[in-house]
Amino acid sequence: MNTSSSERGTDLVKRGLAEMLKGGVIMDVVSAEQAHIAEEAGAVAVMALERVPADIRAHGGVARMADPTIVEEIVNAVSIPVMAKSRIGHFVEAQVLEALGVDYIDESEVLTPVDDNHIDKWNFTVPFVCGAKDLGEALRRIGEGAAMIRTKGEPGTGNVIEAVKHMRMMNKQIRRLTVLDDNELMAAAKELRAPYTLVREIAETGKLPVVNFAAGGIATPADAALMMQLGCDGVFVGSGIFKSGDPAVRARAVVEATTFYQDAGKIAKVSRNLGEAMVGINIDTLSPEERMQDRGL
Amino acid sequence: MKRVGALALQGDFREHLAVVRRLGADGIEVRTPEDLEGLDALIIPGGESTTIGRLANIYGLIDPLRSRITEGLPVLGTCAGMIFLASATVRYEQPQLGVLDVVVERNAFGRQVDSFEADLAVAGMPKPVRAVFIRAPWIHKVGAEVDVLASVTDQESGEERPVFVRQERILATSFHPELTDDTRIHELLLEVS
């Protein structure tokens, strides 16, 4: 033996996979064929689903974990990591997804929550990503064991406004912590409704202890670059790719815009002739029940 | 001051550059062939090898990278970086530089639930390295000019699989030295540059 003290599922191993996804695009797919298109286009991972968020929205009713057949088909189709969504609080769906060999579980507000409590994610070997609209929400999820965070945005709308708001709020709240006096941190933790030890850590480091991606409403290469310039580590694209006119071309363009997010010339080049973008929804027209971001706070 | 570049198409290049800066070198993000000019060493980071390979291909980086490394530019590739440097991959076809005479096997340890960290014995290092293997590759076949600096035992076949190799000024690891505080492998890159 050349190795000793071997450990699986440590913080380093769970958070480390998210580190490897940085600067990349994670795409929602509903079939092996779409997963191939995503991999060919340069996606760093795929999210295996039964329906993309726009269709979940249109379909209504209770949205649950995908059929294991679809998840397995996608796991076997690609060499890149595969993520899948469980309902908020549904730890048995998470156990099933772990048993199927998915590489990351998204405990997601896109599906219908089953509990006011989130999953105790420390109990799993597989890592979790969770959505957050602000710093308090992010730190509560990290406190529960999330190894990666993403903005919630408003999924399935093709409208990036909410993701922008969430990222700005997160940045503002992190900046604020770094200028507080140590004596003020407990009150700040109370206000954020976040674990004190994590609040203290952010005050010292000025950044989240895990990777933070953009998600929710990203539909164009410029949307992806916008989120990267706002400080996200990478991008999830849900309905934006496979609900558009030419998914393969749009997928490649979003990947390139995410790498060259500071180069407007390159973003202009990849944004040409992409065909029809997904039809968007104005957030104001959604009723409170239709707002997925308000689930699982 | 030594100038160390990190290929910044995708992956954890910032973590690598933070290590080289801690060691007193200048850290540079490399996205175009022009960015390669004046470098003393190069790092190809962890990430997704298919994504990095595809972007390197369309942005015209494959030939310039291959010629600079062949001419002697010292390079360290970690995980996806090792795959990108290698001559071939078991099962998959993807863009590779082919400057390191090894055949790699991707996701050799299994899926993410099989990812792990462990103390790894490395040739020439008195204390083991805490090695973090994340959906990591290992080396399936090594060429004659390649030195094996560390290996693990394949649980299925009982065979030794290299996870850290050196071919002249090319260093490659299956694991991620950039994720721990141990800087010895980056120091080795600076020594050969």
Short mmCIF file of C-alpha atoms in Angstrom, two decimals:
data_model
loop_
_atom_site.label_atom_id
_atom_site.label_comp_id
_atom_site.label_asym_id
_atom_site.label_seq_id
_atom_site.Cartn_x
_atom_site.Cartn_y
_atom_site.Cartn_z
CA MET A 1 0.00 0.00 0.00
CA ASN A 2 1.21 3.48 -0.90
CA THR A 3 -1.69 5.32 0.70
CA SER A 4 -2.97 5.49 4.26
CA SER A 5 -5.65 7.34 6.27
CA SER A 6 -7.93 7.26 3.25
CA GLU A 7 -11.26 9.12 3.70
CA ARG A 8 -14.26 9.61 1.44
CA GLY A 9 -16.92 12.34 1.58
CA THR A 10 -14.76 14.86 3.48
CA ASP A 11 -15.41 18.62 3.15
CA LEU A 12 -12.33 18.88 0.94
CA VAL A 13 -13.51 16.12 -1.39
CA LYS A 14 -17.10 17.45 -1.56
CA ARG A 15 -16.23 21.13 -1.94
CA GLY A 16 -13.30 20.18 -4.18
CA LEU A 17 -15.51 18.85 -6.98
CA ALA A 18 -17.29 22.23 -7.10
CA GLU A 19 -13.86 23.91 -7.33
CA MET A 20 -13.19 21.85 -10.48
CA LEU A 21 -16.45 23.03 -12.05
CA LYS A 22 -15.50 26.71 -11.72
CA GLY A 23 -15.55 28.84 -14.85
CA GLY A 24 -17.86 26.29 -16.43
CA VAL A 25 -21.47 25.80 -17.43
CA ILE A 26 -23.81 23.15 -15.97
CA MET A 27 -26.73 22.35 -18.27
CA ASP A 28 -30.18 20.90 -17.59
CA VAL A 29 -30.86 17.82 -19.74
CA VAL A 30 -33.80 15.41 -19.92
CA SER A 31 -32.33 12.62 -22.09
CA ALA A 32 -29.07 10.89 -23.03
CA GLU A 33 -29.23 12.66 -26.39
CA GLN A 34 -29.36 16.11 -24.76
CA ALA A 35 -26.59 15.08 -22.36
CA HIS A 36 -24.36 14.25 -25.36
CA ILE A 37 -25.10 17.63 -26.94
CA ALA A 38 -24.20 19.35 -23.65
CA GLU A 39 -20.94 17.40 -23.25
CA GLU A 40 -19.96 18.05 -26.88
CA ALA A 41 -20.64 21.76 -26.36
CA GLY A 42 -18.20 21.85 -23.43
CA ALA A 43 -20.53 21.66 -20.40
CA VAL A 44 -18.61 20.84 -17.18
CA ALA A 45 -21.58 18.84 -15.82
CA VAL A 46 -25.20 18.08 -16.61
CA MET A 47 -28.31 18.19 -14.42
CA ALA A 48 -30.44 15.12 -15.10
CA LEU A 49 -34.16 15.96 -15.04
CA GLU A 50 -37.52 14.64 -16.18
CA ARG A 51 -38.61 18.16 -17.21
CA VAL A 52 -36.71 21.45 -17.47
CA PRO A 53 -38.01 24.19 -15.10
CA ALA A 54 -40.02 25.97 -17.84
CA ASP A 55 -41.96 22.75 -18.43
CA ILE A 56 -42.37 22.12 -14.69
CA ARG A 57 -43.90 25.60 -14.51
CA ALA A 58 -46.21 24.91 -17.45
CA HIS A 59 -47.16 21.43 -16.22
CA GLY A 60 -48.09 22.48 -12.66
CA GLY A 61 -48.91 19.99 -9.92
CA VAL A 62 -46.32 18.35 -7.67
CA ALA A 63 -42.80 18.17 -9.15
CA ARG A 64 -40.68 15.27 -7.84
CA MET A 65 -37.29 13.62 -8.32
CA ALA A 66 -36.77 12.30 -11.87
CA ASP A 67 -37.47 8.67 -12.77
CA PRO A 68 -34.32 6.63 -11.94
CA THR A 69 -34.36 5.26 -15.52
CA ILE A 70 -33.72 8.77 -16.90
CA VAL A 71 -31.05 9.51 -14.29
CA GLU A 72 -29.26 6.21 -14.99
CA GLU A 73 -29.46 6.68 -18.75
CA ILE A 74 -27.78 10.08 -18.43
CA VAL A 75 -25.18 8.82 -15.91
CA ASN A 76 -24.20 6.13 -18.45
CA ALA A 77 -24.22 8.50 -21.43
CA VAL A 78 -21.53 11.02 -20.48
CA SER A 79 -18.03 11.16 -18.95
CA ILE A 80 -18.64 14.49 -17.16
CA PRO A 81 -20.25 14.73 -13.69
CA VAL A 82 -24.01 14.24 -13.44
CA MET A 83 -26.17 16.15 -10.96
CA ALA A 84 -29.82 15.48 -10.11
CA LYS A 85 -32.49 17.28 -8.09
CA SER A 86 -34.25 16.13 -4.94
CA ARG A 87 -37.17 17.93 -3.32
CA ILE A 88 -36.28 20.23 -0.40
CA GLY A 89 -36.33 18.10 2.77
CA HIS A 90 -36.86 14.80 0.92
CA PHE A 91 -33.88 12.88 2.27
CA VAL A 92 -35.09 9.58 0.80
CA GLU A 93 -35.04 11.00 -2.74
CA ALA A 94 -31.49 12.08 -1.92
CA GLN A 95 -30.61 8.57 -0.70
CA VAL A 96 -31.98 7.15 -3.97
CA LEU A 97 -29.98 9.61 -6.08
CA GLU A 98 -26.82 8.77 -4.14
CA ALA A 99 -27.47 5.05 -4.73
CA LEU A 100 -27.85 5.77 -8.48
CA GLY A 101 -24.31 7.19 -8.52
CA VAL A 102 -25.05 10.85 -9.22
CA ASP A 103 -22.06 13.10 -8.51
CA TYR A 104 -23.92 16.06 -6.92
CA ILE A 105 -27.45 16.47 -5.55
CA ASP A 106 -29.30 19.75 -6.02
CA GLU A 107 -31.77 20.11 -3.13
CA SER A 108 -33.92 22.33 -5.29
CA GLU A 109 -36.79 24.80 -5.00
CA VAL A 110 -37.66 23.94 -8.61
CA LEU A 111 -39.29 20.77 -7.23
CA THR A 112 -42.14 20.90 -4.70
CA PRO A 113 -40.77 21.05 -1.10
CA VAL A 114 -41.87 18.34 1.35
CA ASP A 115 -40.68 19.85 4.64
CA ASP A 116 -39.84 23.17 6.32
CA ASN A 117 -36.53 21.50 7.23
CA HIS A 118 -33.85 20.98 4.65
CA ILE A 119 -31.94 17.69 4.38
CA ASP A 120 -29.15 17.08 6.92
CA LYS A 121 -26.49 16.94 4.22
CA TRP A 122 -23.63 15.97 6.54
CA ASN A 123 -25.10 12.45 6.57
CA PHE A 124 -24.26 11.85 2.91
CA THR A 125 -21.07 10.93 1.04
CA VAL A 126 -22.36 12.61 -2.12
CA PRO A 127 -22.07 16.43 -2.06
CA PHE A 128 -25.06 18.84 -2.27
CA VAL A 129 -25.65 22.18 -3.96
CA CYS A 130 -28.43 24.45 -2.64
CA GLY A 131 -29.99 27.71 -3.81
CA ALA A 132 -29.77 30.97 -1.86
CA LYS A 133 -31.20 34.46 -2.36
CA ASP A 134 -28.98 36.09 0.23
CA LEU A 135 -26.08 35.43 2.59
CA GLY A 136 -28.22 34.21 5.50
CA GLU A 137 -29.83 31.56 3.34
CA ALA A 138 -26.44 30.51 1.94
CA LEU A 139 -24.93 30.14 5.42
CA ARG A 140 -27.91 28.17 6.72
CA ARG A 141 -27.47 25.73 3.81
CA ILE A 142 -23.70 25.51 4.39
CA GLY A 143 -24.48 24.93 8.07
CA GLU A 144 -26.62 21.97 7.01
CA GLY A 145 -23.70 20.61 4.95
CA ALA A 146 -24.12 22.08 1.45
CA ALA A 147 -20.76 21.95 -0.40
CA MET A 148 -21.76 24.39 -3.13
CA ILE A 149 -24.19 27.32 -3.38
CA ARG A 150 -26.05 28.83 -6.32
CA THR A 151 -28.32 31.82 -6.67
CA LYS A 152 -31.98 30.87 -6.87
CA GLY A 153 -32.98 33.34 -9.56
CA GLU A 154 -36.47 32.63 -10.83
CA PRO A 155 -36.18 29.26 -12.60
CA GLY A 156 -37.81 28.57 -15.94
CA THR A 157 -38.43 32.23 -16.79
CA GLY A 158 -35.52 33.05 -19.10
CA ASN A 159 -35.32 36.28 -17.08
CA VAL A 160 -32.05 36.90 -15.25
CA ILE A 161 -33.22 39.79 -13.04
CA GLU A 162 -33.73 37.70 -9.90
CA ALA A 163 -30.33 36.00 -10.16
CA VAL A 164 -28.74 39.44 -10.47
CA LYS A 165 -30.61 40.64 -7.37
CA HIS A 166 -29.51 37.58 -5.39
CA MET A 167 -25.87 37.94 -6.36
CA ARG A 168 -25.84 41.66 -5.58
CA MET A 169 -27.45 41.01 -2.19
CA MET A 170 -24.90 38.28 -1.40
CA ASN A 171 -21.95 40.49 -2.37
CA LYS A 172 -23.29 43.44 -0.39
CA GLN A 173 -23.87 41.37 2.75
CA ILE A 174 -20.41 39.77 2.54
CA ARG A 175 -18.75 43.18 2.10
CA ARG A 176 -20.67 44.52 5.08
CA LEU A 177 -19.47 41.71 7.37
CA THR A 178 -15.83 42.44 6.53
CA VAL A 179 -16.07 45.99 7.91
CA LEU A 180 -17.92 45.16 11.12
CA ASP A 181 -16.25 45.26 14.51
CA ASP A 182 -15.85 41.79 16.09
CA ASN A 183 -18.31 42.86 18.81
CA GLU A 184 -20.98 43.36 16.16
CA LEU A 185 -20.80 39.87 14.62
CA MET A 186 -23.26 38.11 16.93
CA ALA A 187 -25.92 40.74 16.21
CA ALA A 188 -25.11 40.35 12.50
CA ALA A 189 -25.56 36.57 12.79
CA LYS A 190 -28.91 37.13 14.48
CA GLU A 191 -30.01 39.53 11.75
CA LEU A 192 -28.89 37.14 8.96
CA ARG A 193 -30.34 34.16 10.85
CA ALA A 194 -27.05 32.39 10.15
CA PRO A 195 -24.62 30.28 12.24
CA TYR A 196 -22.26 32.56 14.20
CA THR A 197 -19.10 30.56 13.40
CA LEU A 198 -19.75 30.90 9.65
CA VAL A 199 -20.50 34.63 10.02
CA ARG A 200 -17.16 35.07 11.78
CA GLU A 201 -15.38 33.10 9.08
CA ILE A 202 -16.87 35.31 6.30
CA ALA A 203 -15.97 38.46 8.25
CA GLU A 204 -12.33 37.29 8.24
CA THR A 205 -12.02 35.88 4.70
CA GLY A 206 -14.46 38.12 2.81
CA LYS A 207 -15.78 35.20 0.80
CA LEU A 208 -18.02 32.16 1.03
CA PRO A 209 -16.22 28.96 2.09
CA VAL A 210 -17.76 27.16 -0.90
CA VAL A 211 -18.12 27.82 -4.61
CA ASN A 212 -21.10 30.00 -5.65
CA PHE A 213 -22.69 29.59 -9.10
CA ALA A 214 -25.35 31.62 -10.87
CA ALA A 215 -28.68 29.95 -11.61
CA GLY A 216 -32.21 30.87 -12.56
CA GLY A 217 -33.23 32.65 -15.75
CA ILE A 218 -29.93 32.63 -17.67
CA ALA A 219 -30.80 32.49 -21.39
CA THR A 220 -28.01 34.16 -23.39
CA PRO A 221 -24.17 34.28 -23.52
CA ALA A 222 -24.35 37.87 -22.25
CA ASP A 223 -26.49 36.75 -19.28
CA ALA A 224 -23.79 34.19 -18.36
CA ALA A 225 -20.99 36.77 -18.68
CA LEU A 226 -23.02 39.27 -16.61
CA MET A 227 -23.27 36.79 -13.74
CA MET A 228 -19.54 36.01 -14.01
CA GLN A 229 -18.66 39.71 -13.91
CA LEU A 230 -20.86 40.06 -10.81
CA GLY A 231 -18.55 37.53 -9.15
CA CYS A 232 -20.18 34.12 -9.66
CA ASP A 233 -17.83 31.16 -10.03
CA GLY A 234 -19.76 29.55 -12.88
CA VAL A 235 -23.22 29.18 -14.37
CA PHE A 236 -26.19 26.81 -14.39
CA VAL A 237 -28.38 27.03 -17.49
CA GLY A 238 -31.74 25.33 -17.06
CA SER A 239 -34.42 25.86 -19.65
CA GLY A 240 -32.32 28.43 -21.53
CA ILE A 241 -30.56 25.93 -23.78
CA PHE A 242 -32.96 23.16 -24.67
CA LYS A 243 -35.96 25.52 -24.86
CA SER A 244 -34.16 27.65 -27.47
CA GLY A 245 -34.20 27.36 -31.27
CA ASP A 246 -30.75 25.81 -31.72
CA PRO A 247 -29.56 24.18 -28.46
CA ALA A 248 -26.11 22.96 -29.67
CA VAL A 249 -25.08 26.37 -31.00
CA ARG A 250 -26.44 28.26 -27.96
CA ALA A 251 -24.78 25.80 -25.57
CA ARG A 252 -21.36 26.35 -27.18
CA ALA A 253 -21.85 30.12 -27.13
CA VAL A 254 -22.74 30.17 -23.42
CA VAL A 255 -19.66 28.04 -22.61
CA GLU A 256 -17.36 30.40 -24.52
CA ALA A 257 -18.94 33.53 -22.99
CA THR A 258 -18.42 32.05 -19.52
CA THR A 259 -14.68 31.52 -20.14
CA PHE A 260 -14.16 34.88 -21.88
CA TYR A 261 -16.61 36.78 -19.67
CA GLN A 262 -14.37 39.86 -19.55
CA ASP A 263 -13.87 40.02 -23.33
CA ALA A 264 -16.80 41.90 -24.90
CA GLY A 265 -15.42 41.31 -28.42
CA LYS A 266 -15.55 37.55 -27.96
CA ILE A 267 -19.00 37.71 -26.33
CA ALA A 268 -20.23 39.72 -29.33
CA LYS A 269 -18.78 37.13 -31.70
CA VAL A 270 -20.40 34.13 -30.01
CA SER A 271 -23.75 35.94 -29.59
CA ARG A 272 -24.34 36.20 -33.37
CA ASN A 273 -26.98 34.11 -35.15
CA LEU A 274 -27.94 31.91 -32.22
CA GLY A 275 -31.53 31.50 -33.40
CA GLU A 276 -34.52 32.11 -31.17
CA ALA A 277 -33.87 32.47 -27.41
CA MET A 278 -36.40 30.91 -25.06
CA VAL A 279 -39.53 32.98 -24.59
CA GLY A 280 -39.16 34.83 -21.29
CA ILE A 281 -41.60 35.57 -18.50
CA ASN A 282 -41.81 38.90 -16.67
CA ILE A 283 -41.43 38.21 -12.96
CA ASP A 284 -44.16 40.75 -12.09
CA THR A 285 -46.73 38.56 -13.82
CA LEU A 286 -46.06 35.61 -11.49
CA SER A 287 -48.39 35.07 -8.56
CA PRO A 288 -46.78 34.45 -5.13
CA GLU A 289 -47.43 30.68 -5.50
CA GLU A 290 -45.60 30.69 -8.84
CA ARG A 291 -42.42 32.20 -7.36
CA MET A 292 -40.13 29.19 -6.84
CA GLN A 293 -37.42 31.30 -5.17
CA ASP A 294 -39.62 31.81 -2.09
CA ARG A 295 -39.64 28.08 -1.35
CA GLY A 296 -37.33 26.63 1.29
CA LEU A 297 -35.81 29.69 2.95
CA MET B 1 10.73 37.08 -10.35
CA LYS B 2 9.65 33.91 -12.13
CA ARG B 3 6.54 34.15 -14.29
CA VAL B 4 4.23 31.16 -13.90
CA GLY B 5 1.14 30.89 -16.08
CA ALA B 6 -1.98 28.84 -15.44
CA LEU B 7 -4.25 27.82 -18.30
CA ALA B 8 -7.40 29.77 -17.38
CA LEU B 9 -10.02 28.33 -19.75
CA GLN B 10 -11.90 26.52 -16.98
CA GLY B 11 -11.17 24.91 -13.62
CA ASP B 12 -9.38 25.86 -10.41
CA PHE B 13 -6.59 27.97 -11.96
CA ARG B 14 -6.99 30.68 -9.26
CA GLU B 15 -6.05 28.19 -6.53
CA HIS B 16 -2.88 27.25 -8.45
CA LEU B 17 -1.94 30.89 -8.99
CA ALA B 18 -2.49 31.61 -5.29
CA VAL B 19 0.06 28.87 -4.45
CA VAL B 20 2.71 30.14 -6.90
CA ARG B 21 2.24 33.70 -5.61
CA ARG B 22 2.74 32.44 -2.06
CA LEU B 23 6.01 30.93 -3.28
CA GLY B 24 7.12 34.33 -4.55
CA ALA B 25 6.45 33.94 -8.27
CA ASP B 26 4.32 36.08 -10.55
CA GLY B 27 1.03 34.29 -11.43
CA ILE B 28 -0.50 34.85 -14.86
CA GLU B 29 -3.82 33.71 -16.34
CA VAL B 30 -3.36 32.19 -19.80
CA ARG B 31 -6.32 32.28 -22.20
CA THR B 32 -4.73 33.06 -25.57
CA PRO B 33 -1.50 32.02 -27.39
CA GLU B 34 -0.09 35.54 -26.74
CA ASP B 35 -0.39 34.99 -22.98
CA LEU B 36 2.24 32.22 -23.27
CA GLU B 37 5.00 34.68 -24.10
CA GLY B 38 7.71 35.15 -21.48
CA LEU B 39 6.54 32.39 -19.15
CA ASP B 40 9.07 30.41 -17.07
CA ALA B 41 6.59 27.65 -16.25
CA LEU B 42 2.99 26.67 -16.92
CA ILE B 43 0.25 24.95 -14.90
CA ILE B 44 -2.69 23.11 -16.43
CA PRO B 45 -5.28 23.01 -13.62
CA GLY B 46 -7.97 20.66 -12.47
CA GLY B 47 -11.33 21.04 -14.17
CA GLU B 48 -13.22 19.10 -16.82
CA SER B 49 -10.74 17.81 -19.40
CA THR B 50 -13.38 17.70 -22.16
CA THR B 51 -14.23 21.39 -21.60
CA ILE B 52 -10.60 22.52 -21.38
CA GLY B 53 -9.64 20.48 -24.46
CA ARG B 54 -12.51 21.80 -26.54
CA LEU B 55 -11.85 25.46 -25.64
CA ALA B 56 -8.10 25.06 -26.22
CA ASN B 57 -8.89 23.61 -29.62
CA ILE B 58 -11.23 26.36 -30.87
CA TYR B 59 -9.08 29.17 -29.50
CA GLY B 60 -5.93 27.90 -31.25
CA LEU B 61 -3.97 26.97 -28.12
CA ILE B 62 -3.14 23.32 -28.89
CA ASP B 63 -0.23 23.90 -31.29
CA PRO B 64 1.39 26.78 -29.35
CA LEU B 65 1.13 24.82 -26.09
CA ARG B 66 2.54 21.69 -27.68
CA SER B 67 5.52 23.49 -29.20
CA ARG B 68 6.37 25.53 -26.07
CA ILE B 69 6.28 22.42 -23.88
CA THR B 70 8.28 20.36 -26.41
CA GLU B 71 10.88 23.15 -26.50
CA GLY B 72 11.29 22.75 -22.73
CA LEU B 73 8.75 25.00 -20.96
CA PRO B 74 8.32 23.35 -17.53
CA VAL B 75 4.73 22.31 -16.89
CA LEU B 76 2.62 20.86 -14.07
CA GLY B 77 -0.71 19.25 -14.93
CA THR B 78 -3.13 18.23 -12.19
CA CYS B 79 -6.06 15.85 -12.77
CA ALA B 80 -7.69 17.28 -15.95
CA GLY B 81 -4.26 18.81 -16.62
CA MET B 82 -2.65 15.35 -16.56
CA ILE B 83 -5.27 14.09 -19.02
CA PHE B 84 -4.68 17.06 -21.33
CA LEU B 85 -0.89 16.52 -21.35
CA ALA B 86 -1.12 12.77 -22.08
CA SER B 87 -0.84 11.02 -25.45
CA ALA B 88 -4.07 9.06 -25.21
CA THR B 89 -7.07 8.20 -23.05
CA VAL B 90 -8.58 4.78 -22.41
CA ARG B 91 -12.13 4.63 -23.93
CA TYR B 92 -12.53 8.32 -24.82
CA GLU B 93 -11.40 10.45 -27.76
CA GLN B 94 -10.73 14.07 -26.84
CA PRO B 95 -8.29 16.86 -27.68
CA GLN B 96 -4.91 16.17 -25.97
CA LEU B 97 -1.44 17.68 -26.25
CA GLY B 98 0.36 14.33 -26.44
CA VAL B 99 3.55 15.74 -24.86
CA LEU B 100 3.59 13.29 -21.93
CA ASP B 101 4.16 9.69 -22.99
CA VAL B 102 1.39 8.05 -20.96
CA VAL B 103 -2.08 6.62 -21.53
CA VAL B 104 -4.53 7.84 -18.90
CA GLU B 105 -7.75 6.31 -17.68
CA ARG B 106 -10.39 8.90 -16.77
CA ASN B 107 -12.61 8.54 -13.68
CA ALA B 108 -10.46 5.53 -12.79
CA PHE B 109 -11.54 5.38 -9.15
CA GLY B 110 -15.27 5.63 -9.95
CA ARG B 111 -17.84 8.34 -9.43
CA GLN B 112 -17.86 11.23 -6.92
CA VAL B 113 -18.91 9.01 -3.98
CA ASP B 114 -15.61 7.13 -4.55
CA SER B 115 -13.53 10.34 -4.47
CA PHE B 116 -11.19 10.45 -1.47
CA GLU B 117 -8.20 12.02 0.25
CA ALA B 118 -5.28 9.98 1.58
CA ASP B 119 -1.66 10.19 2.68
CA LEU B 120 0.39 9.28 -0.39
CA ALA B 121 4.04 8.18 -0.38
CA VAL B 122 6.02 10.16 -2.99
CA ALA B 123 9.54 9.28 -4.19
CA GLY B 124 12.07 11.84 -2.93
CA MET B 125 9.73 13.31 -0.31
CA PRO B 126 10.40 12.18 3.26
CA LYS B 127 6.87 12.98 4.45
CA PRO B 128 3.75 11.79 2.58
CA VAL B 129 1.55 14.17 0.58
CA ARG B 130 -2.11 14.58 1.59
CA ALA B 131 -3.50 13.80 -1.84
CA VAL B 132 -7.06 14.75 -2.83
CA PHE B 133 -8.46 12.55 -5.60
CA ILE B 134 -11.68 13.92 -7.17
CA ARG B 135 -13.19 11.77 -9.93
CA ALA B 136 -9.52 11.32 -10.62
CA PRO B 137 -7.69 9.64 -13.50
CA TRP B 138 -4.75 7.30 -13.11
CA ILE B 139 -2.09 6.24 -15.55
CA HIS B 140 -2.84 3.07 -17.42
CA LYS B 141 0.45 2.82 -19.34
CA VAL B 142 3.76 4.69 -18.97
CA GLY B 143 6.36 5.33 -21.67
CA ALA B 144 10.08 4.49 -21.26
CA GLU B 145 11.17 8.08 -20.52
CA VAL B 146 8.62 8.58 -17.73
CA ASP B 147 9.55 8.34 -14.02
CA VAL B 148 6.84 7.21 -11.63
CA LEU B 149 6.99 9.28 -8.41
CA ALA B 150 3.88 7.86 -6.74
CA SER B 151 1.33 5.18 -7.40
CA VAL B 152 -1.72 3.55 -5.85
CA THR B 153 -2.83 -0.07 -5.87
CA ASP B 154 -5.75 -0.95 -8.14
CA GLN B 155 -8.12 -2.78 -5.78
CA GLU B 156 -9.50 -4.93 -8.60
CA SER B 157 -6.35 -6.15 -10.36
CA GLY B 158 -3.81 -5.60 -7.56
CA GLU B 159 -1.63 -3.71 -10.05
CA GLU B 160 0.22 -0.48 -9.29
CA ARG B 161 -1.25 2.57 -11.06
CA PRO B 162 0.90 5.71 -11.29
CA VAL B 163 -0.71 8.92 -9.96
CA PHE B 164 2.33 11.23 -10.05
CA VAL B 165 4.87 11.11 -12.91
CA ARG B 166 7.70 13.13 -14.33
CA GLN B 167 9.10 13.21 -17.86
CA GLU B 168 12.02 15.65 -17.94
CA ARG B 169 10.38 19.01 -17.16
CA ILE B 170 6.80 17.75 -17.34
CA LEU B 171 5.13 16.94 -13.99
CA ALA B 172 1.66 15.42 -13.75
CA THR B 173 -0.53 14.40 -10.81
CA SER B 174 -3.92 12.63 -10.63
CA PHE B 175 -4.62 14.53 -7.42
CA HIS B 176 -4.91 18.21 -6.44
CA PRO B 177 -1.92 19.71 -4.59
CA GLU B 178 -3.53 23.15 -5.09
CA LEU B 179 -6.35 22.28 -2.66
CA THR B 180 -4.10 21.76 0.38
CA ASP B 181 -1.51 23.92 2.16
CA ASP B 182 1.34 21.61 1.12
CA THR B 183 3.34 23.50 -1.52
CA ARG B 184 6.05 20.89 -2.22
CA ILE B 185 4.81 19.89 -5.67
CA HIS B 186 4.57 23.50 -6.85
CA GLU B 187 8.08 24.06 -5.42
CA LEU B 188 9.28 21.20 -7.61
CA LEU B 189 7.86 22.96 -10.68
CA LEU B 190 9.70 26.16 -9.72
CA GLU B 191 12.93 24.18 -9.20
CA VAL B 192 12.89 22.73 -12.72
CA SER B 193 12.07 26.11 -14.28
#
